mmCIF file of C-alpha atoms in Angstrom:
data_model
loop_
_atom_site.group_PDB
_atom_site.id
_atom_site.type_symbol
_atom_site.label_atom_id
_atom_site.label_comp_id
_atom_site.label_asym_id
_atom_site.label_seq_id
_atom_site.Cartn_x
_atom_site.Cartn_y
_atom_site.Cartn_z
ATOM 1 C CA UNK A 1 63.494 197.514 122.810
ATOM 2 C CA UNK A 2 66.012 195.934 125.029
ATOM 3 C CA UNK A 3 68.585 193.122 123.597
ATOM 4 C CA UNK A 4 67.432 189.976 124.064
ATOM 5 C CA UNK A 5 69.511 186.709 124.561
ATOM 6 C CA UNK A 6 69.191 184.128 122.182
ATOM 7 C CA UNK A 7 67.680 180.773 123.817
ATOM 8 C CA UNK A 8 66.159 177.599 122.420
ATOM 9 C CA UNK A 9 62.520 178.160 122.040
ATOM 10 C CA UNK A 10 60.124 178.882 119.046
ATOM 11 C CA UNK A 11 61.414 182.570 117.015
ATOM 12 C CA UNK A 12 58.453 184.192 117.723
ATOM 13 C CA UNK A 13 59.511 187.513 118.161
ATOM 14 C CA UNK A 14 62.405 189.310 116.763
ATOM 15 C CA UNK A 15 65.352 188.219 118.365
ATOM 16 C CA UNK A 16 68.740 190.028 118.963
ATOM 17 C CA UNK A 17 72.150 188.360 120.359
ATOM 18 C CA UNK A 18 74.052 190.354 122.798
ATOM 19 C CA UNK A 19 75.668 192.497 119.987
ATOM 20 C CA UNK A 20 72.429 193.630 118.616
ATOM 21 C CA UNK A 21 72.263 191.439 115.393
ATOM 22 C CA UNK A 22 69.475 189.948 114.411
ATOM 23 C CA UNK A 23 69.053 186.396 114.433
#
């Protein structure tokens, strides 16, 4: 999947920052 940017909304999904880490 495509990084994702980290914003301010509910964690749902697997999120990644801009250098791939997750958060």
């Amino acid at each position: 999947a495509a990084e994702l940017y980290h914003v301010n909304a509910m964690p749902t999904f697997v999120i990644l920052d801009r250098n791939g880490a997750v958060i």
